[in-house]
Coordinates of C-alpha atoms in Angstrom, one line a residue:
M145 CA 19.3 -62.0 -42.8
K146 CA 15.8 -62.8 -41.9
L147 CA 13.1 -60.3 -41.7
S148 CA 12.5 -61.2 -38.0
T149 CA 15.9 -60.8 -37.3
I150 CA 16.2 -57.3 -38.9
V151 CA 13.0 -56.4 -36.9
L152 CA 14.4 -57.5 -33.5
T153 CA 17.9 -55.7 -34.2
I154 CA 15.8 -52.3 -35.0
M155 CA 13.8 -52.7 -31.9
L156 CA 16.8 -53.6 -29.6
G157 CA 18.5 -50.5 -31.0
L158 CA 15.3 -48.2 -30.2
C159 CA 15.1 -49.7 -26.7
S160 CA 18.7 -49.2 -26.1
H161 CA 18.5 -45.6 -27.4
A162 CA 15.6 -45.0 -25.2
M163 CA 17.3 -46.5 -22.0
A164 CA 20.1 -44.3 -22.7
Q165 CA 17.9 -41.3 -23.0
N166 CA 16.3 -42.3 -19.5
K167 CA 19.4 -42.6 -17.7
D168 CA 20.7 -39.8 -15.6
I169 CA 23.5 -37.7 -17.1
T170 CA 26.7 -36.6 -15.2
I171 CA 28.5 -33.5 -16.6
K172 CA 31.8 -31.6 -15.3
L173 CA 32.2 -27.9 -16.0
V174 CA 35.8 -26.5 -15.7
E175 CA 36.6 -22.7 -15.2
T176 CA 39.8 -21.1 -15.7
S177 CA 40.1 -17.2 -14.7
D178 CA 42.7 -14.5 -14.8
V179 CA 45.1 -16.5 -16.7
H180 CA 47.3 -13.3 -17.3
G181 CA 49.3 -14.9 -19.9
S182 CA 50.2 -18.1 -18.0
F183 CA 49.8 -20.5 -21.1
F184 CA 53.2 -22.3 -20.6
P185 CA 55.1 -23.6 -17.6
Y186 CA 57.7 -21.1 -18.3
D187 CA 57.8 -17.6 -16.6
F188 CA 59.2 -15.4 -19.5
I189 CA 59.8 -12.3 -16.9
N190 CA 62.0 -14.6 -14.6
R191 CA 63.2 -16.9 -17.1
S192 CA 62.3 -19.9 -15.1
P193 CA 59.9 -22.7 -14.6
K194 CA 56.2 -21.6 -13.8
S195 CA 53.9 -23.7 -11.7
G196 CA 50.7 -22.6 -13.0
S197 CA 49.9 -22.9 -16.7
M198 CA 47.2 -23.8 -19.4
A199 CA 49.6 -26.7 -20.7
R200 CA 48.7 -28.1 -17.1
V201 CA 45.1 -27.3 -17.3
Y202 CA 45.0 -29.1 -20.7
T203 CA 46.2 -32.3 -19.2
F204 CA 43.8 -32.1 -16.6
V205 CA 40.7 -31.4 -19.0
Q206 CA 41.9 -34.1 -21.6
G207 CA 41.9 -36.6 -18.8
L208 CA 38.4 -35.7 -17.8
R209 CA 37.5 -36.0 -21.5
K210 CA 39.0 -39.5 -21.8
E211 CA 37.2 -40.6 -18.5
Y212 CA 33.7 -39.0 -19.0
G213 CA 33.6 -38.5 -22.6
K214 CA 34.2 -35.2 -24.3
D215 CA 30.5 -34.4 -24.7
N216 CA 30.2 -34.3 -20.9
I217 CA 33.0 -31.9 -20.4
Y218 CA 32.2 -27.8 -20.6
L219 CA 35.4 -25.9 -20.5
L220 CA 35.0 -22.1 -19.9
D221 CA 37.5 -19.1 -19.5
N222 CA 36.5 -15.9 -17.5
G223 CA 38.9 -13.3 -18.9
D224 CA 42.0 -11.3 -17.9
I225 CA 43.9 -13.6 -20.2
L226 CA 45.2 -10.9 -22.6
Q227 CA 47.8 -9.1 -19.9
G228 CA 50.5 -10.4 -17.6
Q229 CA 53.4 -12.1 -19.3
P230 CA 55.6 -10.7 -22.0
I231 CA 54.1 -13.4 -24.6
S232 CA 50.9 -11.4 -24.2
Y233 CA 52.6 -8.1 -24.8
Y234 CA 54.4 -9.7 -27.8
Y235 CA 51.1 -10.8 -29.4
N236 CA 49.2 -7.7 -28.5
Y237 CA 51.8 -5.1 -29.7
I238 CA 54.9 -6.5 -31.3
V239 CA 53.2 -8.8 -33.7
P240 CA 49.8 -7.9 -33.9
Q241 CA 49.4 -9.0 -37.4
K242 CA 49.4 -12.7 -36.1
E243 CA 46.7 -14.5 -34.4
N244 CA 46.7 -13.7 -30.7
I245 CA 48.3 -16.4 -28.4
A246 CA 45.3 -16.1 -26.2
A247 CA 43.2 -17.2 -29.1
S248 CA 45.5 -20.0 -30.4
A249 CA 45.6 -21.5 -27.0
L250 CA 42.0 -21.5 -26.2
N251 CA 41.0 -22.9 -29.5
Y252 CA 43.7 -25.6 -29.5
M253 CA 42.2 -26.6 -25.9
G254 CA 38.7 -26.6 -27.2
Y255 CA 36.9 -24.2 -24.9
D256 CA 33.4 -23.7 -25.3
A257 CA 32.7 -20.1 -24.1
A258 CA 34.6 -17.2 -22.5
T259 CA 33.9 -13.8 -20.9
V260 CA 36.0 -10.5 -20.9
G261 CA 38.2 -9.2 -18.2
N262 CA 39.1 -5.6 -17.2
H263 CA 42.7 -6.2 -18.4
D264 CA 41.3 -7.5 -21.7
I265 CA 39.9 -4.3 -22.1
E266 CA 42.7 -2.4 -21.2
T267 CA 44.8 -3.6 -24.3
G268 CA 42.2 -1.3 -26.6
H269 CA 39.9 -1.8 -29.4
S270 CA 42.4 -2.9 -31.8
V271 CA 43.5 -5.8 -29.5
Y272 CA 40.5 -7.0 -28.0
D273 CA 38.1 -6.8 -31.1
K274 CA 40.6 -8.7 -33.2
W275 CA 41.0 -11.4 -30.5
F276 CA 37.2 -11.8 -30.3
K277 CA 37.1 -12.4 -34.0
E278 CA 39.9 -15.2 -33.8
L279 CA 37.9 -17.0 -30.9
H280 CA 36.2 -20.2 -32.2
F281 CA 33.7 -20.2 -29.8
P282 CA 31.3 -17.6 -28.0
I283 CA 32.7 -14.5 -26.2
L284 CA 30.2 -13.2 -23.7
G285 CA 29.2 -10.2 -21.9
A286 CA 25.8 -9.3 -21.2
N287 CA 26.6 -5.9 -19.6
I288 CA 28.9 -4.8 -22.2
I289 CA 26.7 -2.4 -24.3
N290 CA 27.1 -0.8 -27.5
A291 CA 26.2 2.6 -26.6
R292 CA 24.9 3.5 -30.1
T293 CA 22.4 0.7 -30.3
N294 CA 21.9 -0.1 -26.6
K295 CA 22.3 -3.8 -27.2
P296 CA 25.1 -6.1 -26.0
Y297 CA 28.4 -5.4 -28.0
I298 CA 29.2 -9.2 -27.7
L299 CA 26.8 -12.2 -27.1
P300 CA 25.1 -11.8 -23.7
Y301 CA 24.9 -15.6 -23.3
T302 CA 25.2 -18.8 -25.3
V303 CA 23.5 -22.4 -25.2
I304 CA 25.7 -25.2 -25.4
K305 CA 24.4 -28.2 -27.0
K306 CA 26.3 -31.5 -27.0
K307 CA 25.6 -35.1 -28.1
N308 CA 24.4 -35.7 -24.6
G309 CA 21.3 -33.9 -25.1
L310 CA 21.3 -31.3 -22.5
K311 CA 21.0 -27.3 -23.0
V312 CA 23.5 -25.6 -20.8
C313 CA 23.1 -21.6 -20.9
V314 CA 26.4 -19.6 -20.0
I315 CA 25.6 -15.9 -19.1
G316 CA 28.6 -13.9 -19.0
M317 CA 29.5 -10.5 -17.5
L318 CA 32.2 -8.0 -16.6
T319 CA 32.7 -5.7 -13.8
P320 CA 31.2 -2.5 -14.4
A321 CA 34.0 -0.5 -12.9
I322 CA 35.9 -0.1 -16.3
P323 CA 35.6 3.7 -16.3
N324 CA 36.9 4.0 -12.9
W325 CA 40.4 2.6 -14.4
L326 CA 40.6 3.2 -18.2
K327 CA 40.3 6.0 -20.1
E328 CA 37.2 6.4 -22.3
T329 CA 39.2 6.0 -25.9
I330 CA 40.0 2.6 -24.9
W331 CA 36.5 1.5 -24.5
S332 CA 34.9 4.2 -26.7
G333 CA 31.3 3.2 -27.8
L334 CA 30.8 1.1 -25.1
R335 CA 29.1 1.3 -21.7
F336 CA 29.1 -1.2 -18.8
D337 CA 25.8 -1.9 -17.0
E338 CA 25.3 -2.8 -13.5
M339 CA 25.6 -6.5 -13.0
V340 CA 22.3 -7.3 -10.7
S341 CA 19.8 -5.6 -13.0
C342 CA 21.6 -7.1 -16.1
A343 CA 21.6 -10.5 -14.7
K344 CA 17.9 -10.3 -14.1
R345 CA 17.0 -9.2 -17.4
T346 CA 19.3 -11.6 -18.9
M347 CA 18.0 -14.6 -17.0
E348 CA 14.2 -13.6 -18.1
E349 CA 15.0 -13.5 -21.6
V350 CA 17.0 -16.9 -21.3
K351 CA 14.0 -18.5 -19.7
K352 CA 11.7 -17.3 -22.2
K353 CA 13.4 -18.1 -25.2
E354 CA 15.8 -20.9 -24.3
N355 CA 14.3 -23.3 -21.6
P356 CA 17.9 -24.6 -20.6
D357 CA 18.6 -27.6 -18.5
V358 CA 21.5 -25.8 -16.5
I359 CA 22.2 -22.0 -16.3
V360 CA 25.7 -20.9 -15.3
G361 CA 27.0 -17.4 -14.6
L362 CA 30.6 -16.7 -15.7
F363 CA 31.3 -13.4 -14.2
H364 CA 34.7 -11.4 -14.2
S365 CA 33.7 -9.6 -11.0
G366 CA 34.9 -10.5 -7.3
W367 CA 32.9 -11.9 -5.0
N368 CA 32.0 -8.8 -2.6
G369 CA 33.9 -5.5 -2.2
G370 CA 35.8 -3.3 -4.3
I371 CA 34.8 0.2 -5.4
K372 CA 30.9 0.6 -4.3
T373 CA 29.1 3.6 -5.9
P374 CA 25.5 4.5 -6.2
Q375 CA 25.5 3.1 -9.7
Y376 CA 27.3 -0.1 -9.4
D377 CA 29.4 -2.6 -7.3
E378 CA 32.8 -3.4 -8.7
D379 CA 32.6 -7.0 -7.1
A380 CA 28.7 -8.3 -7.3
S381 CA 29.2 -11.9 -7.8
Q382 CA 27.5 -12.6 -4.2
R383 CA 24.8 -10.2 -5.0
V384 CA 23.8 -11.9 -8.3
A385 CA 24.0 -15.4 -6.7
Q386 CA 21.6 -14.4 -3.8
E387 CA 19.4 -11.7 -5.8
V388 CA 18.8 -13.5 -9.1
P389 CA 17.0 -16.6 -9.0
G390 CA 17.9 -19.1 -12.0
F391 CA 21.7 -19.9 -11.7
D392 CA 22.8 -23.3 -10.8
V393 CA 26.5 -22.4 -10.9
I394 CA 28.4 -19.1 -10.7
F395 CA 31.8 -19.1 -11.7
F396 CA 33.8 -15.8 -11.0
G397 CA 37.0 -14.2 -10.7
H398 CA 38.7 -10.7 -11.0
D399 CA 39.6 -10.6 -7.4
H400 CA 42.4 -13.4 -7.5
T401 CA 41.0 -15.0 -4.3
P402 CA 40.0 -18.8 -4.2
H403 CA 36.5 -19.3 -3.1
N404 CA 34.3 -22.1 -2.9
T405 CA 30.8 -21.9 -1.3
I406 CA 27.1 -22.7 -1.7
E407 CA 24.7 -19.9 -1.5
K408 CA 21.2 -19.8 -1.1
N409 CA 19.2 -17.4 -3.4
I410 CA 16.2 -15.7 -2.6
N411 CA 14.2 -18.8 -3.3
G412 CA 16.1 -20.9 -1.2
K413 CA 17.9 -22.7 -4.0
D414 CA 21.4 -23.6 -3.7
V415 CA 23.8 -22.0 -6.0
I416 CA 27.6 -23.4 -6.2
C417 CA 29.8 -20.3 -6.2
L418 CA 33.7 -21.0 -7.4
D419 CA 36.3 -18.7 -8.1
P420 CA 40.0 -20.4 -9.2
A421 CA 42.1 -17.3 -8.5
N422 CA 44.8 -16.4 -11.1
N423 CA 47.6 -17.8 -13.1
A424 CA 46.2 -21.0 -14.0
Q425 CA 47.3 -22.5 -10.7
K426 CA 43.9 -23.9 -9.9
V427 CA 40.9 -24.5 -11.9
A428 CA 37.3 -24.5 -10.5
L429 CA 35.4 -27.7 -11.3
T430 CA 31.6 -28.4 -11.0
T431 CA 30.0 -31.7 -11.2
L432 CA 26.3 -32.0 -11.9
T433 CA 23.8 -34.9 -12.4
L434 CA 20.6 -34.4 -14.2
K435 CA 17.7 -36.8 -14.5
P436 CA 15.7 -36.8 -17.7
K437 CA 12.0 -36.1 -17.6
T438 CA 9.1 -35.7 -20.2
I439 CA 6.5 -33.2 -20.2
K440 CA 3.9 -33.2 -22.8
G441 CA 6.2 -35.1 -25.1
K442 CA 9.0 -32.9 -24.6
R443 CA 12.4 -34.1 -22.9
S444 CA 14.1 -32.0 -20.3
Y445 CA 16.5 -32.6 -17.3
V446 CA 16.2 -31.7 -13.7
L447 CA 19.4 -31.1 -11.7
T448 CA 19.3 -33.7 -8.8
H449 CA 23.1 -33.4 -7.5
A450 CA 25.5 -30.5 -7.7
S451 CA 29.1 -30.3 -6.2
G452 CA 32.0 -27.9 -6.6
E453 CA 35.8 -27.9 -5.9
L454 CA 39.0 -26.1 -6.6
V455 CA 41.5 -28.5 -8.2
D456 CA 45.3 -27.5 -8.0
V457 CA 46.9 -28.4 -11.4
R458 CA 50.6 -27.0 -10.3
N459 CA 51.8 -30.5 -10.0
I460 CA 50.3 -31.9 -13.0
I461 CA 52.4 -32.7 -16.0
P462 CA 52.2 -30.3 -18.9
D463 CA 50.5 -31.6 -22.1
K464 CA 53.2 -32.7 -24.3
D465 CA 51.4 -32.3 -27.7
F466 CA 50.4 -28.6 -26.4
M467 CA 53.8 -27.9 -25.7
Q468 CA 55.1 -29.3 -28.8
H469 CA 52.4 -27.4 -30.7
F470 CA 53.1 -24.0 -29.3
Q471 CA 57.0 -24.4 -29.3
P472 CA 57.8 -22.1 -32.0
E473 CA 55.7 -19.4 -30.2
I474 CA 57.7 -20.0 -27.1
D475 CA 60.9 -19.6 -28.9
S476 CA 59.9 -16.5 -30.7
V477 CA 59.1 -14.8 -27.4
K478 CA 62.0 -16.1 -25.7
A479 CA 64.3 -14.6 -28.2
W480 CA 62.8 -11.2 -28.0
S481 CA 62.2 -11.0 -24.3
E482 CA 65.9 -12.0 -23.5
Q483 CA 67.1 -9.1 -25.4
V484 CA 69.8 -7.0 -23.1
I485 CA 68.6 -3.1 -23.3
G486 CA 71.3 -2.1 -20.6
K487 CA 73.1 -2.5 -17.2
F488 CA 72.4 -2.1 -13.6
A489 CA 75.2 -1.5 -11.2
N490 CA 73.1 -3.0 -8.1
T491 CA 69.9 -5.3 -7.6
I492 CA 66.8 -3.6 -6.8
Y493 CA 63.9 -5.1 -4.8
T494 CA 60.1 -4.4 -4.8
K495 CA 59.8 -5.2 -1.2
D496 CA 61.9 -2.4 -0.1
C497 CA 59.1 -0.1 -1.4
F498 CA 56.9 -0.8 1.7
F499 CA 59.2 0.4 4.3
G500 CA 60.4 3.8 2.9
N501 CA 62.4 5.2 0.1
S502 CA 63.6 2.4 -2.2
A503 CA 65.8 2.2 -5.4
F504 CA 63.2 0.2 -7.3
N505 CA 60.5 2.8 -6.8
D506 CA 62.7 5.8 -6.9
L507 CA 64.1 4.7 -10.2
I508 CA 60.4 4.6 -11.7
L509 CA 60.0 8.1 -10.2
D510 CA 63.1 9.3 -11.6
L511 CA 62.4 8.2 -15.1
E512 CA 58.8 9.8 -14.8
L513 CA 60.2 13.0 -14.2
K514 CA 62.9 13.0 -16.6
I515 CA 60.4 12.1 -19.3
T516 CA 57.6 14.4 -18.6
H517 CA 59.9 17.3 -16.9
A518 CA 57.0 17.4 -14.0
D519 CA 57.4 18.9 -10.6
I520 CA 56.3 15.9 -8.8
A521 CA 55.8 12.2 -9.5
F522 CA 53.8 9.4 -7.9
N523 CA 54.2 5.7 -8.1
A524 CA 53.4 2.6 -6.2
P525 CA 55.0 -0.8 -6.0
L526 CA 53.1 -3.2 -8.6
Q527 CA 55.0 -6.3 -7.5
F528 CA 54.9 -7.8 -3.7
N529 CA 58.5 -9.3 -4.1
S530 CA 60.3 -8.9 -7.2
A531 CA 64.0 -8.1 -8.1
I532 CA 66.0 -6.7 -11.0
K533 CA 69.7 -8.2 -10.5
A534 CA 72.7 -6.4 -10.9
G535 CA 74.1 -6.9 -14.2
N536 CA 72.4 -7.1 -17.6
V537 CA 68.8 -5.9 -17.9
T538 CA 66.6 -7.3 -20.5
V539 CA 63.3 -6.5 -22.2
A540 CA 61.8 -9.4 -19.7
D541 CA 63.1 -7.4 -16.8
M542 CA 60.9 -4.4 -17.9
F543 CA 57.9 -6.5 -16.9
S544 CA 59.3 -6.7 -13.2
L545 CA 60.1 -3.0 -13.4
Y546 CA 56.4 -2.2 -14.3
K547 CA 53.8 -4.7 -14.5
Y548 CA 51.0 -3.1 -16.3
E549 CA 50.4 -1.3 -19.7
N550 CA 49.5 1.9 -18.3
Q551 CA 50.3 5.1 -20.0
L552 CA 52.2 8.1 -18.4
C553 CA 50.2 11.5 -17.8
V554 CA 51.0 14.8 -16.4
M555 CA 48.2 16.4 -14.4
R556 CA 47.7 19.8 -12.9
L557 CA 47.2 19.4 -9.0
T558 CA 47.5 22.0 -6.2
G559 CA 49.7 21.3 -3.5
E560 CA 46.7 20.8 -1.1
E561 CA 45.7 18.0 -3.6
V562 CA 49.0 16.6 -3.6
R563 CA 49.0 16.3 0.2
K564 CA 45.7 14.7 0.3
H565 CA 46.5 12.3 -2.4
L566 CA 49.6 11.1 -0.2
E567 CA 47.2 11.2 3.0
M568 CA 44.9 8.5 1.7
S569 CA 47.9 6.5 0.1
Y570 CA 49.5 6.2 3.4
D571 CA 46.3 5.8 5.3
L572 CA 45.8 2.7 3.2
W573 CA 49.4 1.4 3.7
V574 CA 50.4 2.3 7.4
N575 CA 48.9 1.5 10.7
T576 CA 48.3 4.5 13.2
M577 CA 50.9 3.4 15.9
K578 CA 49.8 3.7 19.4
S579 CA 52.9 2.1 21.0
P580 CA 56.2 1.3 19.8
D581 CA 55.2 -2.5 20.0
D582 CA 52.4 -1.9 17.4
H583 CA 52.8 -3.0 13.5
L584 CA 54.0 -0.1 11.2
L585 CA 52.1 -1.6 8.2
L586 CA 48.2 -1.9 8.1
L587 CA 48.5 -5.9 7.8
A588 CA 45.6 -8.5 7.5
N589 CA 45.0 -12.0 7.3
T590 CA 45.1 -11.9 3.6
R591 CA 48.0 -14.1 2.6
D592 CA 46.0 -16.2 0.1
D593 CA 44.6 -13.2 -1.6
A594 CA 47.0 -12.9 -4.6
Q595 CA 46.2 -8.8 -4.9
R596 CA 46.7 -8.1 -1.0
L597 CA 49.3 -10.8 0.2
G598 CA 49.2 -9.8 3.8
F599 CA 48.1 -6.2 3.6
K600 CA 44.8 -5.1 4.5
N601 CA 44.7 -3.1 1.2
F602 CA 45.9 -3.2 -2.4
S603 CA 49.6 -2.3 -2.5
F604 CA 49.4 -1.2 -6.0
N605 CA 47.5 2.2 -4.6
F606 CA 50.5 2.6 -1.9
D607 CA 51.8 6.0 -3.8
S608 CA 54.8 7.7 -2.7
A609 CA 56.4 10.6 -4.2
A610 CA 59.2 12.1 -5.7
G611 CA 60.0 15.9 -6.2
I612 CA 59.3 16.8 -2.6
D613 CA 60.8 16.0 0.7
Y614 CA 58.1 14.9 3.2
V615 CA 57.8 12.8 6.6
V616 CA 54.9 10.5 7.5
D617 CA 54.2 10.6 11.3
V618 CA 52.5 7.1 12.0
T619 CA 51.5 8.3 15.3
K620 CA 48.9 10.8 13.9
P621 CA 45.5 9.9 12.9
D622 CA 44.2 9.2 9.3
G623 CA 44.5 12.3 7.1
E624 CA 47.1 14.0 9.3
K625 CA 50.3 11.9 8.8
V626 CA 51.9 13.6 5.6
H627 CA 53.9 16.6 6.3
I628 CA 55.4 18.2 3.1
L629 CA 58.6 20.0 4.2
R630 CA 59.7 21.5 1.0
M631 CA 60.5 20.7 -3.0
S632 CA 63.4 18.6 -3.5
N633 CA 65.0 21.4 -5.3
G634 CA 65.2 23.5 -2.0
E635 CA 62.0 25.6 -3.1
P636 CA 59.1 26.0 -0.6
F637 CA 56.3 24.0 -1.2
D638 CA 52.9 25.8 -1.2
E639 CA 49.5 24.2 -0.8
H640 CA 48.0 26.9 -2.8
K641 CA 50.3 26.5 -5.7
W642 CA 49.5 24.8 -9.1
Y643 CA 52.1 21.8 -9.8
T644 CA 52.6 19.6 -12.6
V645 CA 52.5 15.8 -11.3
A646 CA 53.6 12.7 -13.2
V647 CA 51.2 9.6 -12.6
N648 CA 50.0 6.6 -14.6
S649 CA 47.0 6.5 -16.6
Y650 CA 45.1 4.3 -14.2
R651 CA 45.7 6.9 -11.5
A652 CA 44.9 9.8 -13.6
N653 CA 41.6 8.3 -14.6
G654 CA 40.6 7.9 -11.0
G655 CA 42.0 4.4 -10.1
G656 CA 42.2 3.8 -6.4
E657 CA 40.4 6.6 -5.6
L658 CA 43.3 8.5 -4.5
L659 CA 42.4 11.6 -6.6
T660 CA 39.1 11.7 -6.1
K661 CA 38.2 10.3 -2.4
G662 CA 41.7 11.3 -1.4
A663 CA 42.4 14.7 -3.2
G664 CA 38.7 15.6 -3.5
I665 CA 38.7 16.1 -7.1
A666 CA 35.1 15.4 -9.0
R667 CA 35.6 12.4 -11.1
D668 CA 34.2 14.3 -14.1
S669 CA 37.0 16.9 -13.7
L670 CA 39.8 14.4 -13.9
K671 CA 40.0 14.6 -17.8
N672 CA 40.4 18.4 -17.6
R673 CA 43.3 18.0 -15.2
I674 CA 45.5 16.0 -17.7
I675 CA 47.8 18.2 -19.8
W676 CA 50.0 15.7 -21.3
E677 CA 49.5 11.7 -22.2
S678 CA 52.0 9.6 -23.5
E679 CA 51.3 7.7 -26.8
K680 CA 52.8 4.2 -25.8
D681 CA 52.7 2.4 -22.4
Q682 CA 54.7 3.6 -19.6
R683 CA 57.1 0.7 -19.7
H684 CA 58.0 1.6 -23.3
Y685 CA 59.3 4.8 -22.3
L686 CA 61.1 3.4 -19.3
M687 CA 63.0 0.9 -21.5
E688 CA 64.1 3.7 -23.8
E689 CA 65.4 5.7 -21.1
I690 CA 67.5 2.7 -19.9
K691 CA 68.8 2.0 -23.1
K692 CA 69.8 5.8 -23.6
A693 CA 71.8 5.6 -20.0
G694 CA 73.4 2.2 -20.8
I695 CA 74.5 1.7 -17.1
M696 CA 72.5 2.9 -14.4
N697 CA 73.0 2.8 -10.6
P698 CA 69.6 3.2 -9.0
Q699 CA 69.7 4.4 -5.2
P700 CA 66.9 5.6 -3.1
H701 CA 66.3 9.3 -2.8
N702 CA 66.0 9.5 0.9
N703 CA 63.4 12.3 0.2
W704 CA 60.8 10.8 2.8
K705 CA 60.6 8.8 5.9
F706 CA 58.6 7.5 8.5
I707 CA 58.7 9.0 11.9
P708 CA 59.3 8.7 15.0
E709 CA 62.3 6.6 13.8
A710 CA 62.6 5.3 17.4
W711 CA 59.3 3.4 16.7
T712 CA 59.1 3.1 13.0
V713 CA 62.7 1.5 12.4
P714 CA 62.3 -1.6 14.7
A715 CA 58.5 -1.8 13.8
A716 CA 59.6 -2.0 10.1
A717 CA 61.9 -4.8 10.9
R718 CA 59.4 -6.7 12.6
D719 CA 56.9 -6.2 9.9
R720 CA 59.4 -7.1 6.9
K721 CA 60.4 -10.7 9.0
I722 CA 56.3 -11.3 8.9
L723 CA 55.9 -10.4 5.2
F724 CA 59.1 -11.7 3.6
G725 CA 60.6 -13.9 6.5
E726 CA 63.8 -11.8 6.9

């Protein structure tokens, strides 16, 4: 080759490279959140196909990578992935020596970063610390602080650098309300800082040290609402978007509610805010276009266009390679979860729990009393519309019977505290009826909210009781609805007497605020009220009792009811039709 030809080839190559560098770059950021064990298009609980799954998400992401180039696609997860399906429980506690499926799946899919959810922390140090180490990408939590060093326990942020030349910074945070729900031993050595102030100091550090082209917030915290205290807000994503300049995009989650808005921050800049809700049914997708610029010989990029959308992946075909790769794991969990542990003589339904005594809720209450020998037990429905059918009962059915890995506790409460606890529960649950045509239940336009599903408030705080007989007069104002008649064994009920009360660990720690706001117990006194706590999760003990019984015939206690029945019975039928179409 002639020297002139060589020189010309080099010059053309340099020009081509320079032209490429001067072109606008379009990137796409994809967020999953609150996956809750939905890795595969199979529901291990109901033994049926599942619409949402990471297998479908992977098909979507691989399509983007093929169309736009893998270096222009950024894949992020926003926590609450270690809990929700039997497959999660299996890898957390049954075969903990194996790599967690939540690490294997995310690594296979090529995630770039992730954050931690409150249900991830709920699994305990031994599970989540191991999971952190198994991930092949950064796990983030700027406000998860090592209490001994006062430094972040995991990375506060990461800067993702790909071949496109961009520096994309992701700042991760978790809702600081963890101590309100989980006992300290689960998060020992940690503290959870308020999000707005943490975002401000982290943003300052990022701008000082990293000079990124794009800054993304990845927050396991809802939009606005939840618990609000003088120290923190549970759901603070909106406040961060508005009050902390610097973010181009904020991906969030935790509240299981689809969200797609553009917010103005205090400097008047637009911030795209997206929440794909839960169970890998949707993904949040942001498209950003950046224009290159050179200042003092240094190349950087300016954001010129940004858009956001929620993409429904429920009808996308699951990725065949993904499914084939994980088929051995799927088969192992199926074999474990389909083990028969007993029989039910009749079918029980969670939907019955909302309208009075129900066989479903009373079975749990019965077993709580049997296991603990407490005087009284509290429990709330943890599923909206689930059933365990008559016939063989399996390990998988236990995840319908009891959704979360809460432990079981016994507390000392006065009779007055028992009543006040129930007063707040029913105030969250039922309407104050002014006429026979009113609703019985406290309903709202929340059908798209996966945690409310038509109720104004969270149904997992709708506690009813066993061990006492009582009525709930829905014509009375809030705080005056519950009238306790007697102990269910016929003994008098005394508001000044101390009783032993069985509750789950979420409630015992102050979850739902029924014991604090409701019963009036100071939060720092709750720990001293606990006189017994189970070593394992409540589901384990419920399972053991069913195994012992062999055949069970769950029936409602009929120890409480809504009154006046002339109003409440027809109203219950109307509300049942609204909620369940029957």
